[in-house]
Tab-separated table of C-alpha atoms in Angstrom:
chain	number	residue	atom	x	y	z
F	67	MET	CA	38.783	106.907	-25.800
F	68	ARG	CA	38.151	107.362	-29.719
F	69	LEU	CA	34.769	109.255	-30.571
F	70	ALA	CA	33.577	105.525	-31.631
F	71	GLU	CA	33.488	104.394	-28.481
F	72	LEU	CA	32.139	107.543	-26.706
F	73	SER	CA	29.620	107.299	-29.368
F	74	GLU	CA	28.967	103.109	-27.942
F	75	ARG	CA	29.199	103.727	-24.589
F	76	SER	CA	26.766	107.185	-24.723
F	77	SER	CA	24.373	105.329	-26.938
F	78	ILE	CA	24.632	108.589	-29.238
F	79	SER	CA	25.718	108.106	-32.012
F	80	THR	CA	28.991	110.297	-33.861
F	81	ALA	CA	26.185	112.670	-36.118
F	82	THR	CA	24.768	113.654	-32.743
F	83	ILE	CA	27.319	113.954	-30.641
F	84	LYS	CA	29.822	115.727	-33.294
F	85	TYR	CA	26.478	118.346	-33.074
F	86	TYR	CA	26.858	119.000	-29.344
F	87	LEU	CA	30.527	119.428	-30.039
F	88	ARG	CA	30.338	122.337	-32.191
F	89	GLU	CA	27.294	123.729	-30.293
F	90	ARG	CA	29.908	123.531	-26.962
F	91	LEU	CA	27.376	121.333	-25.553
F	92	LEU	CA	30.445	119.248	-24.742
F	93	PRO	CA	33.977	120.319	-24.215
F	94	PRO	CA	36.583	118.923	-27.228
F	95	GLY	CA	38.378	116.653	-26.551
F	96	ARG	CA	42.326	116.569	-26.545
F	97	ARG	CA	43.026	116.920	-30.042
F	98	ILE	CA	46.049	113.619	-31.166
F	99	THR	CA	46.011	113.909	-34.704
F	100	ALA	CA	44.909	116.633	-36.887
F	101	THR	CA	41.622	114.344	-37.445
F	102	GLN	CA	40.966	112.597	-33.864
F	103	SER	CA	40.701	113.887	-31.022
F	104	GLU	CA	40.499	111.421	-26.830
F	105	TYR	CA	37.819	111.874	-25.260
F	106	ASP	CA	37.507	110.562	-21.400
F	107	GLU	CA	34.869	109.877	-18.191
F	108	ASP	CA	33.735	113.721	-18.462
F	109	HIS	CA	32.908	113.307	-21.483
F	110	LEU	CA	30.524	111.123	-21.290
F	111	ARG	CA	28.874	111.825	-17.988
F	112	ARG	CA	28.557	115.420	-19.324
F	113	LEU	CA	26.257	113.583	-22.394
F	114	ARG	CA	24.205	111.904	-20.109
F	115	LEU	CA	23.367	115.016	-18.635
F	116	VAL	CA	22.618	117.301	-22.597
F	117	ARG	CA	20.507	113.937	-23.484
F	118	ALA	CA	18.928	114.346	-20.665
F	119	LEU	CA	18.320	118.121	-20.770
F	120	ILE	CA	17.540	118.086	-24.812
F	121	GLN	CA	15.361	115.417	-25.024
F	122	VAL	CA	13.873	114.478	-21.726
F	123	GLY	CA	13.648	118.338	-20.484
F	124	ARG	CA	13.106	119.120	-24.382
F	125	VAL	CA	14.949	122.209	-23.563
F	126	PRO	CA	16.299	124.489	-26.205
F	127	VAL	CA	20.023	124.338	-27.561
F	128	SER	CA	20.690	127.739	-25.813
F	129	THR	CA	19.575	127.592	-22.515
F	130	ALA	CA	20.869	123.630	-22.578
F	131	ARG	CA	24.262	125.943	-22.936
F	132	GLU	CA	23.690	128.179	-20.200
F	133	VAL	CA	23.143	125.229	-18.491
F	134	VAL	CA	25.738	123.631	-18.999
F	135	ALA	CA	28.373	126.699	-18.392
F	136	ALA	CA	26.889	127.067	-14.470
F	137	VAL	CA	27.428	123.627	-13.928
F	138	GLU	CA	31.675	124.416	-15.698
F	139	ASP	CA	32.111	128.011	-13.642
F	140	ASP	CA	33.598	126.626	-11.265
F	141	SER	CA	34.564	130.788	-9.888
F	142	ARG	CA	31.404	130.786	-8.755
F	143	ASP	CA	29.452	129.614	-5.358
F	144	GLN	CA	28.068	126.180	-5.477
F	145	LEU	CA	25.042	127.929	-4.534
F	146	SER	CA	24.907	130.218	-7.028
F	147	ARG	CA	26.126	127.472	-9.870
F	148	LEU	CA	22.590	125.399	-8.749
F	149	GLY	CA	20.855	127.734	-9.171
F	150	THR	CA	21.581	128.843	-12.114
F	151	ALA	CA	21.807	125.656	-13.378
F	152	VAL	CA	17.986	124.647	-11.718
F	153	ARG	CA	16.506	127.963	-13.018
F	154	ALA	CA	17.165	127.899	-16.450
F	155	LEU	CA	15.259	124.702	-16.814
F	156	PRO	CA	11.279	124.616	-17.995
F	157	HIS	CA	8.890	125.505	-15.385
F	158	GLY	CA	5.031	125.326	-14.858
F	159	PRO	CA	3.133	128.120	-16.377
F	160	GLU	CA	3.695	131.330	-14.400
F	161	PRO	CA	0.824	133.473	-13.651
F	162	ASP	CA	-0.785	135.536	-16.560
F	163	GLU	CA	-1.539	139.117	-15.178
F	164	PRO	CA	-1.810	140.151	-12.505
F	165	GLY	CA	-5.254	141.100	-10.696
F	166	PRO	CA	-7.188	140.558	-7.631
F	167	SER	CA	-6.718	136.309	-8.512
F	168	THR	CA	-3.266	136.781	-8.258
F	169	ASP	CA	-2.648	138.967	-5.510
F	170	VAL	CA	-4.689	136.234	-3.114
F	171	ALA	CA	-2.022	133.888	-4.557
F	172	ARG	CA	0.437	135.541	-3.604
F	173	ARG	CA	-0.432	136.378	-0.015
F	174	THR	CA	-1.841	132.470	0.248
F	175	ALA	CA	2.004	131.240	-0.692
F	176	GLY	CA	4.051	133.888	0.405
F	177	GLU	CA	1.746	132.809	4.298
F	178	LEU	CA	2.740	128.780	2.758
F	179	LEU	CA	6.668	129.535	2.847
F	180	GLU	CA	6.177	131.822	6.428
F	181	ARG	CA	4.344	128.401	8.075
F	182	VAL	CA	6.415	126.209	6.412
F	183	GLY	CA	9.898	128.305	7.214
F	184	TRP	CA	11.309	128.766	3.653
F	185	ARG	CA	13.279	132.393	4.179
F	186	PHE	CA	15.314	132.097	1.348
F	187	ASN	CA	12.268	131.560	-0.807
F	188	LEU	CA	10.566	134.038	1.011
F	189	GLU	CA	13.716	136.767	0.182
F	190	LEU	CA	13.548	136.289	-3.151
F	191	ALA	CA	9.514	135.741	-3.462
F	192	ASP	CA	9.109	137.070	-6.525
F	193	GLN	CA	11.880	136.839	-8.760
F	194	SER	CA	12.514	133.250	-7.881
F	195	ARG	CA	10.718	131.332	-10.830
F	196	ALA	CA	9.370	128.570	-8.635
F	197	PHE	CA	7.542	131.169	-6.271
F	198	ARG	CA	5.767	132.445	-9.877
F	199	THR	CA	5.122	128.910	-10.743
F	200	LEU	CA	3.385	128.071	-7.112
F	201	VAL	CA	1.504	131.405	-7.708
F	202	ALA	CA	-0.164	129.995	-11.132
F	203	ALA	CA	-0.859	126.471	-9.680
F	204	ILE	CA	-3.248	128.498	-6.871
F	205	VAL	CA	-4.774	130.697	-9.015
F	206	ALA	CA	-5.176	128.354	-11.049
F	207	LEU	CA	-6.914	125.497	-8.655
F	208	HIS	CA	-8.788	129.173	-7.387
F	209	ARG	CA	-10.664	129.448	-11.009
F	210	LEU	CA	-11.582	125.589	-11.003
F	211	GLY	CA	-13.372	126.396	-7.768
F	212	TYR	CA	-11.136	123.794	-5.520
F	213	ALA	CA	-9.939	125.020	-1.905
F	214	CYS	CA	-6.345	125.595	-1.947
F	215	ASP	CA	-5.741	128.352	1.206
F	216	THR	CA	-2.543	127.724	3.353
F	217	ALA	CA	-4.049	124.752	5.269
F	218	HIS	CA	-4.388	123.106	2.347
F	219	LEU	CA	-1.100	122.948	0.918
F	220	LEU	CA	0.621	123.086	4.402
F	221	PRO	CA	1.302	118.799	4.361
F	222	TYR	CA	1.709	119.095	0.730
F	223	ALA	CA	4.974	122.116	1.092
F	224	ARG	CA	6.242	119.767	4.474
F	225	MET	CA	6.200	116.578	2.138
F	226	ALA	CA	8.171	118.631	-0.565
F	227	ALA	CA	10.436	119.299	2.632
F	228	GLU	CA	11.465	115.903	3.902
F	229	LEU	CA	11.728	114.912	-0.100
F	230	ALA	CA	14.490	118.412	-0.542
F	231	VAL	CA	16.661	116.590	2.036
F	232	VAL	CA	16.668	113.109	0.412
F	233	ASP	CA	17.738	114.672	-3.530
F	234	LEU	CA	19.568	117.149	-1.618
F	235	ASN	CA	21.633	114.011	-0.131
F	236	LEU	CA	21.737	111.869	-3.626
F	237	VAL	CA	23.193	115.830	-4.700
F	238	GLU	CA	25.439	115.490	-1.633
F	239	GLU	CA	26.706	111.792	-2.845
F	240	TYR	CA	28.574	113.269	-5.340
F	241	GLU	CA	32.266	114.403	-5.121
F	242	THR	CA	32.652	117.542	-7.208
F	243	PRO	CA	30.907	120.654	-7.402
F	244	ALA	CA	30.082	119.890	-11.163
F	245	GLU	CA	29.170	116.343	-10.889
F	246	GLN	CA	26.231	118.038	-7.553
F	247	VAL	CA	25.449	119.958	-10.071
F	248	GLU	CA	24.768	117.335	-12.190
F	249	ALA	CA	22.873	115.418	-10.015
F	250	ALA	CA	20.410	118.294	-9.320
F	251	VAL	CA	19.737	118.799	-13.064
F	252	ALA	CA	19.135	115.237	-12.967
F	253	LEU	CA	17.146	114.796	-10.280
F	254	ALA	CA	14.661	118.722	-11.688
F	255	VAL	CA	14.999	116.778	-15.460
F	256	PRO	CA	14.202	113.323	-16.155
F	257	TYR	CA	13.566	112.380	-11.980
F	258	GLU	CA	10.629	114.319	-11.606
F	259	PRO	CA	8.255	112.155	-13.797
F	260	ALA	CA	9.144	108.763	-11.692
F	261	LEU	CA	8.410	110.642	-9.265
F	262	LEU	CA	4.688	112.050	-9.581
F	263	SER	CA	4.801	108.199	-11.222
F	264	LEU	CA	4.876	106.824	-7.402
F	265	HIS	CA	1.874	109.669	-6.760
F	266	ARG	CA	-1.042	107.255	-8.209
F	267	PRO	CA	0.465	103.303	-6.749
F	268	ALA	CA	0.396	105.542	-3.715
F	269	GLU	CA	-3.262	106.580	-3.183
F	270	ALA	CA	-4.147	103.137	-5.114
F	271	GLU	CA	-2.494	101.038	-2.051
F	272	GLU	CA	-4.049	104.130	0.539
F	273	ALA	CA	-8.059	104.314	-1.186
F	274	ASN	CA	-7.968	99.940	-0.777
F	275	LYS	CA	-6.613	100.491	3.213
F	276	ARG	CA	-9.454	102.928	4.183
F	277	PHE	CA	-11.911	101.930	1.187
F	278	GLY	CA	-11.393	98.311	0.116
F	279	THR	CA	-10.240	94.553	1.926
F	280	GLY	CA	-7.397	96.866	3.348
F	281	ARG	CA	-4.893	93.563	3.075
C	82	MET	CA	-31.068	128.024	-10.013
C	83	ARG	CA	-31.766	128.595	-13.592
C	84	LEU	CA	-28.942	128.413	-16.387
C	85	ALA	CA	-28.158	131.704	-16.440
C	86	GLU	CA	-26.943	131.570	-12.733
C	87	LEU	CA	-25.131	128.513	-13.039
C	88	SER	CA	-23.030	129.674	-15.955
C	89	GLU	CA	-22.909	133.509	-13.743
C	90	ARG	CA	-21.592	131.238	-10.413
C	91	SER	CA	-19.519	128.258	-12.208
C	92	SER	CA	-18.126	130.734	-14.675
C	93	ILE	CA	-18.426	128.774	-17.488
C	94	SER	CA	-20.167	129.467	-20.711
C	95	THR	CA	-24.605	129.309	-21.194
C	96	ALA	CA	-23.178	127.917	-24.642
C	97	THR	CA	-20.448	125.497	-22.631
C	98	ILE	CA	-22.756	123.874	-20.152
C	99	LYS	CA	-25.415	123.055	-22.503
C	100	TYR	CA	-22.561	121.458	-24.592
C	101	TYR	CA	-22.127	119.449	-21.294
C	102	LEU	CA	-25.623	118.691	-20.805
C	103	ARG	CA	-25.828	117.041	-24.324
C	104	GLU	CA	-22.350	115.324	-24.117
C	105	ARG	CA	-24.201	113.983	-20.241
C	106	LEU	CA	-21.003	115.555	-18.837
C	107	LEU	CA	-23.669	116.700	-16.891
C	108	PRO	CA	-26.989	115.467	-15.160
C	109	PRO	CA	-29.993	116.904	-16.788
C	110	GLY	CA	-31.981	119.819	-13.772
C	111	ARG	CA	-35.314	119.865	-13.535
C	112	ARG	CA	-38.150	120.775	-15.817
C	113	ILE	CA	-39.906	123.089	-14.977
C	114	THR	CA	-41.205	124.451	-18.000
C	115	ALA	CA	-41.076	123.910	-21.587
C	116	THR	CA	-38.143	125.778	-21.910
C	117	GLN	CA	-36.813	125.931	-18.770
C	118	SER	CA	-35.065	123.830	-16.005
C	119	GLU	CA	-34.075	123.953	-11.993
C	120	TYR	CA	-30.119	123.171	-11.264
C	121	ASP	CA	-28.638	123.166	-8.266
C	122	GLU	CA	-25.366	122.518	-5.412
C	123	ASP	CA	-24.789	119.315	-7.568
C	124	HIS	CA	-24.738	120.550	-11.171
C	125	LEU	CA	-22.827	123.608	-9.706
C	126	ARG	CA	-20.095	120.624	-7.993
C	127	ARG	CA	-20.435	118.694	-11.130
C	128	LEU	CA	-19.031	121.733	-13.878
C	129	ARG	CA	-16.183	121.904	-11.393
C	130	LEU	CA	-15.474	118.938	-12.081
C	131	VAL	CA	-15.758	118.316	-15.943
C	132	ARG	CA	-14.202	121.778	-16.144
C	133	ALA	CA	-10.884	120.026	-14.421
C	134	LEU	CA	-10.970	117.203	-16.449
C	135	ILE	CA	-11.379	118.670	-19.738
C	136	GLN	CA	-9.215	122.150	-18.917
C	137	VAL	CA	-7.017	120.964	-16.971
C	138	GLY	CA	-6.649	117.516	-17.875
C	139	ARG	CA	-7.161	117.691	-21.280
C	140	VAL	CA	-9.214	114.259	-21.373
C	141	PRO	CA	-11.690	114.058	-24.803
C	142	VAL	CA	-15.089	114.145	-23.792
C	143	SER	CA	-15.071	110.396	-24.198
C	144	THR	CA	-13.065	109.991	-21.027
C	145	ALA	CA	-14.945	112.846	-18.989
C	146	ARG	CA	-18.130	110.867	-19.554
C	147	GLU	CA	-16.519	107.337	-17.750
C	148	VAL	CA	-15.174	109.254	-14.974
C	149	VAL	CA	-18.840	110.991	-14.417
C	150	ALA	CA	-20.493	107.567	-14.900
C	151	ALA	CA	-18.160	106.565	-11.728
C	152	VAL	CA	-18.858	108.731	-9.595
C	153	GLU	CA	-22.387	108.574	-9.644
C	154	ASP	CA	-23.027	105.144	-10.419
C	155	ASP	CA	-23.502	104.279	-6.648
C	156	SER	CA	-24.081	100.192	-7.363
C	157	ARG	CA	-20.910	99.525	-6.877
C	158	ASP	CA	-17.806	100.092	-3.785
C	159	GLN	CA	-16.336	103.058	-3.233
C	160	LEU	CA	-13.144	101.651	-3.389
C	161	SER	CA	-14.159	100.589	-7.954
C	162	ARG	CA	-16.154	103.987	-8.095
C	163	LEU	CA	-12.159	105.118	-7.112
C	164	GLY	CA	-9.965	102.484	-8.999
C	165	THR	CA	-12.440	103.883	-12.497
C	166	ALA	CA	-12.443	107.223	-12.321
C	167	VAL	CA	-8.389	107.616	-11.571
C	168	ARG	CA	-7.607	104.447	-14.256
C	169	ALA	CA	-9.720	106.690	-16.677
C	170	LEU	CA	-7.557	109.804	-16.716
C	171	PRO	CA	-4.783	110.694	-18.083
C	172	HIS	CA	-1.271	108.809	-17.067
C	173	GLY	CA	2.575	108.919	-17.623
C	174	PRO	CA	3.403	106.819	-20.336
C	175	GLU	CA	3.963	103.421	-20.897
C	176	PRO	CA	6.928	100.996	-21.228
C	177	ASP	CA	7.128	100.495	-25.094
C	178	GLU	CA	7.604	97.162	-25.829
C	179	PRO	CA	9.181	94.041	-23.696
C	180	GLY	CA	12.771	93.534	-23.699
C	181	PRO	CA	15.670	93.389	-21.679
C	182	SER	CA	15.089	96.882	-20.144
C	183	THR	CA	11.050	96.657	-19.436
C	184	ASP	CA	12.203	93.078	-17.902
C	185	VAL	CA	15.329	94.868	-15.275
C	186	ALA	CA	12.492	98.265	-14.987
C	187	ARG	CA	9.493	95.837	-14.032
C	188	ARG	CA	11.904	93.722	-11.040
C	189	THR	CA	12.712	96.539	-10.375
C	190	ALA	CA	9.495	98.547	-9.942
C	191	GLY	CA	8.475	95.334	-8.561
C	192	GLU	CA	10.887	95.536	-5.708
C	193	LEU	CA	10.446	98.579	-4.364
C	194	LEU	CA	7.017	97.726	-3.301
C	195	GLU	CA	7.831	94.736	-1.937
C	196	ARG	CA	9.735	96.698	0.221
C	197	VAL	CA	7.103	99.563	0.733
C	198	GLY	CA	4.852	96.900	1.288
C	199	TRP	CA	2.220	97.691	-1.448
C	200	ARG	CA	0.497	94.696	-1.557
C	201	PHE	CA	-2.666	96.200	-3.404
C	202	ASN	CA	-0.028	96.978	-6.103
C	203	LEU	CA	1.694	94.084	-6.349
C	204	GLU	CA	-1.397	91.885	-6.988
C	205	LEU	CA	-2.330	94.123	-9.777
C	206	ALA	CA	0.900	94.342	-10.722
C	207	ASP	CA	0.807	94.470	-14.892
C	208	GLN	CA	-2.797	94.674	-14.784
C	209	SER	CA	-2.144	98.928	-13.505
C	210	ARG	CA	-1.705	101.659	-15.150
C	211	ALA	CA	0.434	103.274	-12.454
C	212	PHE	CA	2.713	99.904	-12.084
C	213	ARG	CA	3.190	100.381	-16.559
C	214	THR	CA	3.554	103.632	-15.430
C	215	LEU	CA	6.230	103.127	-13.079
C	216	VAL	CA	8.204	100.763	-15.012
C	217	ALA	CA	7.901	103.233	-17.789
C	218	ALA	CA	10.094	106.026	-16.015
C	219	ILE	CA	12.949	103.172	-14.292
C	220	VAL	CA	13.694	102.024	-18.151
C	221	ALA	CA	13.444	106.191	-19.105
C	222	LEU	CA	16.051	106.620	-16.613
C	223	HIS	CA	17.873	103.400	-16.989
C	224	ARG	CA	18.369	103.918	-20.774
C	225	LEU	CA	20.091	108.035	-19.578
C	226	GLY	CA	22.352	105.860	-17.221
C	227	TYR	CA	20.680	107.505	-14.104
C	228	ALA	CA	20.756	105.049	-11.384
C	229	CYS	CA	17.826	104.433	-10.317
C	230	ASP	CA	17.789	100.878	-8.171
C	231	THR	CA	15.065	100.191	-4.945
C	232	ALA	CA	17.705	101.691	-2.713
C	233	HIS	CA	17.296	105.121	-4.780
C	234	LEU	CA	13.969	105.102	-5.362
C	235	LEU	CA	12.312	103.883	-1.455
C	236	PRO	CA	12.875	106.613	0.252
C	237	TYR	CA	10.451	108.476	-3.081
C	238	ALA	CA	8.027	105.355	-2.434
C	239	ARG	CA	7.873	106.042	1.533
C	240	MET	CA	7.015	110.078	0.751
C	241	ALA	CA	4.690	109.449	-1.378
C	242	ALA	CA	3.065	107.131	0.930
C	243	GLU	CA	2.849	109.743	3.407
C	244	LEU	CA	1.806	111.735	0.751
C	245	ALA	CA	-1.270	109.324	0.170
C	246	VAL	CA	-2.253	109.468	4.028
C	247	VAL	CA	-2.429	113.735	3.337
C	248	ASP	CA	-4.709	113.100	-0.120
C	249	LEU	CA	-7.009	110.521	1.338
C	250	ASN	CA	-7.438	111.988	4.304
C	251	LEU	CA	-8.870	115.153	2.080
C	252	VAL	CA	-10.683	113.100	0.243
C	253	GLU	CA	-12.710	111.482	3.387
C	254	GLU	CA	-13.878	114.911	4.399
C	255	TYR	CA	-16.551	115.145	1.772
C	256	GLU	CA	-19.259	113.656	3.337
C	257	THR	CA	-21.238	112.186	0.168
C	258	PRO	CA	-18.926	108.776	-1.755
C	259	ALA	CA	-19.668	110.717	-5.123
C	260	GLU	CA	-18.299	113.986	-3.552
C	261	GLN	CA	-14.869	111.583	-2.630
C	262	VAL	CA	-14.828	110.400	-5.918
C	263	GLU	CA	-15.189	114.363	-7.692
C	264	ALA	CA	-12.023	115.058	-4.731
C	265	ALA	CA	-10.035	112.710	-5.695
C	266	VAL	CA	-10.114	112.613	-9.358
C	267	ALA	CA	-9.245	116.885	-8.851
C	268	LEU	CA	-6.496	115.385	-6.776
C	269	ALA	CA	-5.284	113.232	-9.434
C	270	VAL	CA	-5.881	116.017	-12.195
C	271	PRO	CA	-5.507	120.168	-10.883
C	272	TYR	CA	-3.455	119.696	-7.791
C	273	GLU	CA	-0.565	117.540	-9.096
C	274	PRO	CA	1.143	119.967	-11.274
C	275	ALA	CA	0.562	122.471	-7.751
C	276	LEU	CA	2.555	119.625	-5.765
C	277	LEU	CA	4.585	119.773	-8.161
C	278	SER	CA	5.494	123.103	-8.018
C	279	LEU	CA	6.551	122.712	-4.696
C	280	HIS	CA	8.965	120.664	-5.370
C	281	ARG	CA	11.961	123.487	-6.774
C	282	PRO	CA	11.076	125.496	-4.016
C	283	ALA	CA	11.780	123.314	-1.907
C	284	GLU	CA	14.776	121.914	-3.139
C	285	ALA	CA	16.079	125.678	-2.959
C	286	GLU	CA	15.272	126.462	0.962
C	287	GLU	CA	17.450	123.155	1.820
C	288	ALA	CA	20.446	123.579	-1.183
C	289	ASN	CA	20.834	127.337	0.434
C	290	LYS	CA	21.067	125.857	3.772
C	291	ARG	CA	23.736	122.702	2.679
C	292	PHE	CA	25.180	125.374	-0.056
C	293	GLY	CA	24.286	128.847	1.306
C	294	THR	CA	24.430	131.407	4.186
C	295	GLY	CA	21.911	128.973	5.939
C	296	ARG	CA	19.719	131.734	6.927
C-alpha cells in the first residue's frame, strides 16, 4: 500500500508517519519510484506498537527506538528480546536511597519471591528494574504505616503469577517472535490500565456480596 | 498523647497536623488546657489515611474531607460508606464523548460483567465511575487497534474477582466499620501501585519458563 493508505488504515497522519520513518521507529518502505514507497501489513503493525509506546506509554523517542530494535533483533533469543523490550518501558519509581527501610523492604521482597517460587527474579534481584520497583512500593507502604509483610503480599503475588500465565498465553497466540515481543509490550503498556480498571468493579461486587443485599 | 508525640509517631510535622485539624481532616483532640489537647490511637490511624490520600492519591483536600466523612458516618450502612469513600478517590479517565466506539465498548463491558456474573455493577452501569473507567479503557485499546473483546478480557475479570476476595478478607480483618472503610481506601490508594509492581516480575518469571532455560 502507499503512504496515504497506510495513514488511512492506521488513522495516523502522513506527517506523523514520515516523522516515525525519519526517527527509524518504522522501517523504510520498498522504494518503487524516486518519490514513492510501498508499505505492507508489517508497517501497519509496527505503527500500532509505536503509537502505543509514544501516545499511551509516553516513552521518549529514543526509548521507543530501543524497544523497536529489540523487536526486530532476531539474532538474539526470544527471552532476551522480550526482556530488553519490557525493560525499556516506563516503570514505577525506584527506591531513592539505600537505608534501613530499603533494607527491610528488600528482605521482604526477597522473601516474597522465595515463597512464590520466582527463582528467575531472585537471581536477577537488584539488577532487575521490576524488582527495584517492588522494593520501592514496599518502602512506600511502610512509610505510610501500612502493614506490608510477606504474608500480606503473598496472595497478590500468587494472583500475579496466574495473571502472567494468561498474558503469556495471549503472547503465544502470535506466530512470529517479533509479533510476540510486540504483544508483550502491548500487555505492559495499553493493557495495564485496562486491567487496573477491573480492580474497582470487582471490589464493589465483592463488597456488595459481603455488606450489601448480596444479590 | 500530646501533639509533639502524635507528630513523632506519625512522622508528620506539627505544622501539617495543625493544618489537617483546621481543614477538618482530623477530628479535634480532647482539650485539656486552653492551649493543649490530648490525641489518641484513632488520631494516629486517621493521619495515616489522610497522608495516603493526599501524598499518594494526590486527592484535593475537599475530596479527602469527603472520604473522611464517609469513614465517620456511622448512620449509614457499611456498603454505602465504602462506596462513597472509594468513589471519591481518583479514577482512571472516563470516555470523552458518546459515539459509535463508546457504544461498542459499552456493549463489550456490559457483556463482560454479564459473563463474569457482576450483577451489582450491571445494575449501576453508567452511574458507576468504575464502569465508565472500564469503558474508557476498552475504547483506548480499540483506538490503538488492539483486540479487546469479551473473550480477551474475561480471564482478567475472573482474576480481578479473585483478587477482590483477598482484598475484602484483608478489610474484614479490621474490627470496626470505620477501620474497614479506611482499609478499603488504603487498598485503592497506596496498595494499587504495589500490586501493579508485581505484574512485571510475574511476567518475567513466566516468560523465563516458556522461552528461557525454565529453571
